[in-house]
Tab-separated table of C-alpha atoms in Angstrom:
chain	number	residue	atom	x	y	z
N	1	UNK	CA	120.122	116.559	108.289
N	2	UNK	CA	122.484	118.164	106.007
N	3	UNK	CA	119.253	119.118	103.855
N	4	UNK	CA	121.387	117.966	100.182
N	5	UNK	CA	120.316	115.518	97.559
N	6	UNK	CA	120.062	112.121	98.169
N	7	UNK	CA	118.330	110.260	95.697
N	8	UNK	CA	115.356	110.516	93.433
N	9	UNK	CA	112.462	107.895	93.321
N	10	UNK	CA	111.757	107.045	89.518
N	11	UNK	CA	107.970	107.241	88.843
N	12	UNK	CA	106.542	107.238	85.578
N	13	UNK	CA	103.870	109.726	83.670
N	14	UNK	CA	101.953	108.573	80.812
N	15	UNK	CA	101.485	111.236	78.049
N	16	UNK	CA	98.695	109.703	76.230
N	17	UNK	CA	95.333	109.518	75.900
N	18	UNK	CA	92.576	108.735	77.401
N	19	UNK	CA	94.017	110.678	80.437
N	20	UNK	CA	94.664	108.341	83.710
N	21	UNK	CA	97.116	108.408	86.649
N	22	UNK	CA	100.045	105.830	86.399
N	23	UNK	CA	98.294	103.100	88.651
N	24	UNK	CA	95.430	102.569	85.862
N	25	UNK	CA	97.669	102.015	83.280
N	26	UNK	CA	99.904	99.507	84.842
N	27	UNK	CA	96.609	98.274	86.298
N	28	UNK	CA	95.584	97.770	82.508
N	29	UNK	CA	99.311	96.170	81.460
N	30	UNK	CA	98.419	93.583	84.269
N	31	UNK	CA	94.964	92.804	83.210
N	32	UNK	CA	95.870	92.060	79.370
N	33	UNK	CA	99.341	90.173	80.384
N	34	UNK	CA	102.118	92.791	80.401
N	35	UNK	CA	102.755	94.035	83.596
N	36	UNK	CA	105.426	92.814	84.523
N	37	UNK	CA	107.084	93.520	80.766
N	38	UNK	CA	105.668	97.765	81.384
N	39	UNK	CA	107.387	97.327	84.878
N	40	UNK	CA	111.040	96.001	83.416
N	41	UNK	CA	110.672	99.249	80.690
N	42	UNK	CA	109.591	101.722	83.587
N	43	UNK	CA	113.205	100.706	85.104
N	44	UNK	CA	115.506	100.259	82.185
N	45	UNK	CA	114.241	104.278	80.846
N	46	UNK	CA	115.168	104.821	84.806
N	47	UNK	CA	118.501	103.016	85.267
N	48	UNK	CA	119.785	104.071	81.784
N	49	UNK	CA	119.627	107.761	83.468
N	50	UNK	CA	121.731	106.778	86.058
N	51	UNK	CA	125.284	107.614	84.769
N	52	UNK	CA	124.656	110.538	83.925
N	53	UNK	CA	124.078	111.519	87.505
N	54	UNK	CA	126.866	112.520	90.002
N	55	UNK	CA	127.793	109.083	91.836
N	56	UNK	CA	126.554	109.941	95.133
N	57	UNK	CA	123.404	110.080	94.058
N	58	UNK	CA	121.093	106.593	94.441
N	59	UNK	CA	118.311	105.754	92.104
N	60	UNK	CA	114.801	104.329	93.313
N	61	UNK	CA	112.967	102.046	91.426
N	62	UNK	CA	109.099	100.523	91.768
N	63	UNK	CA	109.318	96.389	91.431
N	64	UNK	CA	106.356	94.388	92.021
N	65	UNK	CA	107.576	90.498	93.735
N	66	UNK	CA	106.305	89.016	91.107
N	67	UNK	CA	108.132	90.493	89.173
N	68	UNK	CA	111.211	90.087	90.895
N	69	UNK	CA	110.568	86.488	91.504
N	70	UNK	CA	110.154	85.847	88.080
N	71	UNK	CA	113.869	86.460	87.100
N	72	UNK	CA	112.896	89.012	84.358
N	73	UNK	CA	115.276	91.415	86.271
N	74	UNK	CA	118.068	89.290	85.927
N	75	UNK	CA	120.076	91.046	82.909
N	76	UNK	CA	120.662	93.882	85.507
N	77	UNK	CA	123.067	91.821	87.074
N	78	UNK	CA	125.264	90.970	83.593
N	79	UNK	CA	124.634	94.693	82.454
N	80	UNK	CA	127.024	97.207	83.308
N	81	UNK	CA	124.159	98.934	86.130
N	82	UNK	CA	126.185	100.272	89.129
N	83	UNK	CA	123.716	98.176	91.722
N	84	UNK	CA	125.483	100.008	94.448
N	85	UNK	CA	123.317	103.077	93.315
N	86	UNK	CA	120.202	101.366	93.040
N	87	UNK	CA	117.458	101.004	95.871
N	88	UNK	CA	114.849	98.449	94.643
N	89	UNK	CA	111.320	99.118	96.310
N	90	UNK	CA	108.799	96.350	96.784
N	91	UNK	CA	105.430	97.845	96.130
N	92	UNK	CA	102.962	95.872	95.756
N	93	UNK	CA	100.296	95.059	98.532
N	94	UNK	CA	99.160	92.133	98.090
N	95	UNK	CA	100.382	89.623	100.743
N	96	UNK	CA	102.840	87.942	99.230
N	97	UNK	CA	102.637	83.756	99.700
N	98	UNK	CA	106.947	82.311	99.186
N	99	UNK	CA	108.949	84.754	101.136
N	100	UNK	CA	111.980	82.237	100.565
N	101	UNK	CA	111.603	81.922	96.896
N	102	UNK	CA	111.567	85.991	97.039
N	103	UNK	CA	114.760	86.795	99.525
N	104	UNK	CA	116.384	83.898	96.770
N	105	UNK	CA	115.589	85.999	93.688
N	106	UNK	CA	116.598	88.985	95.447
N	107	UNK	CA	119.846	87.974	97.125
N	108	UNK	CA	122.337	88.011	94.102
N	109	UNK	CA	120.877	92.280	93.601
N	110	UNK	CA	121.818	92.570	97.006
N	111	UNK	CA	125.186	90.556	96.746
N	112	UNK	CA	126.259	93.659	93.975
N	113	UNK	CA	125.008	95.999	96.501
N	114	UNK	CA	121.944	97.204	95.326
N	115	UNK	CA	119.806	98.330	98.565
N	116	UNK	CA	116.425	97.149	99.312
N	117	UNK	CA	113.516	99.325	100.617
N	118	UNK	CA	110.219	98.355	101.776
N	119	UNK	CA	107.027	101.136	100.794
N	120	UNK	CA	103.896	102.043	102.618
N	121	UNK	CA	105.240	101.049	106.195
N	122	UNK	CA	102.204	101.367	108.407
N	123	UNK	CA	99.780	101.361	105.784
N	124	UNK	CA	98.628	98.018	106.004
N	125	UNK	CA	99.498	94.304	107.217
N	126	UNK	CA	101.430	92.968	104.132
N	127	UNK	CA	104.391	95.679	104.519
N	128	UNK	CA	104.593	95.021	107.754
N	129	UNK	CA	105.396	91.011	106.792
N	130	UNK	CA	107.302	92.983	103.848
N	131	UNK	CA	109.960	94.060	106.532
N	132	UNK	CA	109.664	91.117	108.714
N	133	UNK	CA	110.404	88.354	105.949
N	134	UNK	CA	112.988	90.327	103.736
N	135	UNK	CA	115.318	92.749	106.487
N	136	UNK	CA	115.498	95.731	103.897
N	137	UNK	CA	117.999	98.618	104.741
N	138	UNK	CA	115.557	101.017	104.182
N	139	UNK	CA	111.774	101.328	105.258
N	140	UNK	CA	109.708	104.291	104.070
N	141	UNK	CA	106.905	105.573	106.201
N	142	UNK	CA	103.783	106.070	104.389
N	143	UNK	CA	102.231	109.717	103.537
N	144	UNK	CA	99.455	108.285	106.366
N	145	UNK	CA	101.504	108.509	109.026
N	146	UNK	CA	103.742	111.734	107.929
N	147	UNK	CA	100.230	114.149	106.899
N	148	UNK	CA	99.828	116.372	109.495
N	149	UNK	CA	102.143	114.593	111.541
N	150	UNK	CA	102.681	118.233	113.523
N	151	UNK	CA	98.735	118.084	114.883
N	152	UNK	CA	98.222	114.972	115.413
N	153	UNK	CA	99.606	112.934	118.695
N	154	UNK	CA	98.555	109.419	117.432
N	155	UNK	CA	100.362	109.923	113.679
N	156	UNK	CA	103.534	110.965	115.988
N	157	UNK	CA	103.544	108.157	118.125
N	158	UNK	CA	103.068	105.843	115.236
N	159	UNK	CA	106.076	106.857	114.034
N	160	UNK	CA	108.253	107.065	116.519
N	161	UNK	CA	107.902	103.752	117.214
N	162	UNK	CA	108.524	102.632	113.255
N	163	UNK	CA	110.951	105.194	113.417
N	164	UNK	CA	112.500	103.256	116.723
N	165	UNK	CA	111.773	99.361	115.206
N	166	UNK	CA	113.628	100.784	111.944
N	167	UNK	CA	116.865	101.814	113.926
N	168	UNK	CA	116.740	98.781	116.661
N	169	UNK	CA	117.067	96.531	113.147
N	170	UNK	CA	119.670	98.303	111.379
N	171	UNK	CA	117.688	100.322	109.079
N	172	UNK	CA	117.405	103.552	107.316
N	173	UNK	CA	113.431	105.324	107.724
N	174	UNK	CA	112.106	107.893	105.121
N	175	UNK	CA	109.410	109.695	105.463
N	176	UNK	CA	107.201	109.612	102.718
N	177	UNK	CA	104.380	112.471	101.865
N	178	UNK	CA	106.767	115.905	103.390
N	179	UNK	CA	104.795	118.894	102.243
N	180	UNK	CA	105.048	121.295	105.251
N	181	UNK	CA	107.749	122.365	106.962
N	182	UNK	CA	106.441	121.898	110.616
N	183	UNK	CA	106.047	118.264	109.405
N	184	UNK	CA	109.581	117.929	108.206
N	185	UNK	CA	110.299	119.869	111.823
N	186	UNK	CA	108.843	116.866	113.649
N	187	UNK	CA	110.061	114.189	111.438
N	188	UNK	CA	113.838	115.609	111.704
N	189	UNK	CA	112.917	115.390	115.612
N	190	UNK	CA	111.869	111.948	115.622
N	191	UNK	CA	114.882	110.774	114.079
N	192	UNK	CA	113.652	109.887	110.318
N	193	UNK	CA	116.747	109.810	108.105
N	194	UNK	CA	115.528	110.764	104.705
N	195	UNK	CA	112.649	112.736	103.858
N	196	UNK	CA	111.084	113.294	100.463
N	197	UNK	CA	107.797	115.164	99.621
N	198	UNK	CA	106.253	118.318	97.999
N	199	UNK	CA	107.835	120.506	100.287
N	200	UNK	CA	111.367	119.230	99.227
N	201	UNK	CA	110.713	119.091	95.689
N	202	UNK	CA	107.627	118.704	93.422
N	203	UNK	CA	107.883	115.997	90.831
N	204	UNK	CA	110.960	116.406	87.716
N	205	UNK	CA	111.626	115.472	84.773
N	206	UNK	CA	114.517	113.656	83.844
N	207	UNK	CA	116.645	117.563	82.867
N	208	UNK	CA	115.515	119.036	85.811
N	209	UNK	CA	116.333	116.547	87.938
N	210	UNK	CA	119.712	116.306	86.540
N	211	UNK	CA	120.512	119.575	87.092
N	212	UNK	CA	119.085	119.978	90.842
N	213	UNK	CA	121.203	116.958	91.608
N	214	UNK	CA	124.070	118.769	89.266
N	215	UNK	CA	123.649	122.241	91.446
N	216	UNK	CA	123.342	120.220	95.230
């Protein structure tokens, strides 16, 4: 509502050849057995950013629950990271099959105060059981839903009642996929608390997003 900086979501680009989009490549990490260690890089280059922001400014990074139930995130906890400024999203899609053994691996991040955030929210069944099994603080609607959001009735009553599920549970809802103002005009409407989006801001790197956080 105040229309400032809130956080950034850390993605990665891959300036290399042959030319693919990010998914590929981590697609191709996964398929020769290092995933999960081009996952724990993506979010150390991230995290190690992080002080150099101002502090009210939260960092989001991508973790598979595999990887987070495999412990390999563990040093964050012993390394000097200011959890309190990290929201960690669970991204993957696949359904996953020990919710326990998951909120266990992620309780002691939360314990620090690092914020969890569910992605894709009404895309699909398994973030759905995503938001049902773990009780994240924040859910982000999925570019889906928020496209065109301003023509269509159905996409609008969609999320108004994520939008309403999210509150009635004590969470935070951003809307994923803003690039139109009469969408963010609707969104703002329906109550969503944090938007993000082409319209807001096209993808940085690292400098420039320093210094639009910096200016804000």
């Amino acid at each position: 509502a105040r229309r400032r900086i809130h956080g950034f979501e850390c993605l990665s680009r891959f300036d290399v050849e042959p030319r693919r989009p990010p998914d590929q490549w981590f697609n191709a990490a996964h398929g020769v057995g290092l995933g999960m260690e081009l996952e724990l890089l993506a979010i150390r280059k991230a995290l190690a950013a992080l002080p150099a922001f101002p502090d009210s400014v939260q960092l989001n990074v991508n973790c598979s629950p595999a990887l987070i139930i495999s412990g390999t995130l563990e040093p964050l906890l012993y390394d000097g990271t200011d959890l309190s400024r990290v929201v960690l999203e669970v991204t993957e899609h696949a359904i996953v099959t020990d919710y326990a053994a998951l909120a266990e691996a992620l309780e002691p991040f939360r314990a620090r105060g690092a914020v969890l955030a569910v992605d894709d929210a009404g895309a699909g069944y398994s973030s759905m059981r995503h938001i049902l099994n773990l009780q994240p603080e924040v859910i982000k609607l999925d570019i889906s839903i928020t496209q065109s959001i301003d023509r269509d009735n159905h996409r609008r009553a969609l999320a108004k009642g994520l939008i309403s599920f999210a509150h009635e549970i004590g969470s935070l809802i951003v809307a994923e996929g803003v690039e139109k103002a009469p969408e963010l005009d609707v969104l703002r409407q329906l109550g969503v608390d944090y938007a993000q989006g082409y319209y807001l801001a096209r993808p940085l790197s690292l400098d420039d997003a320093l210094y639009r956080a910096r200016e804000d």
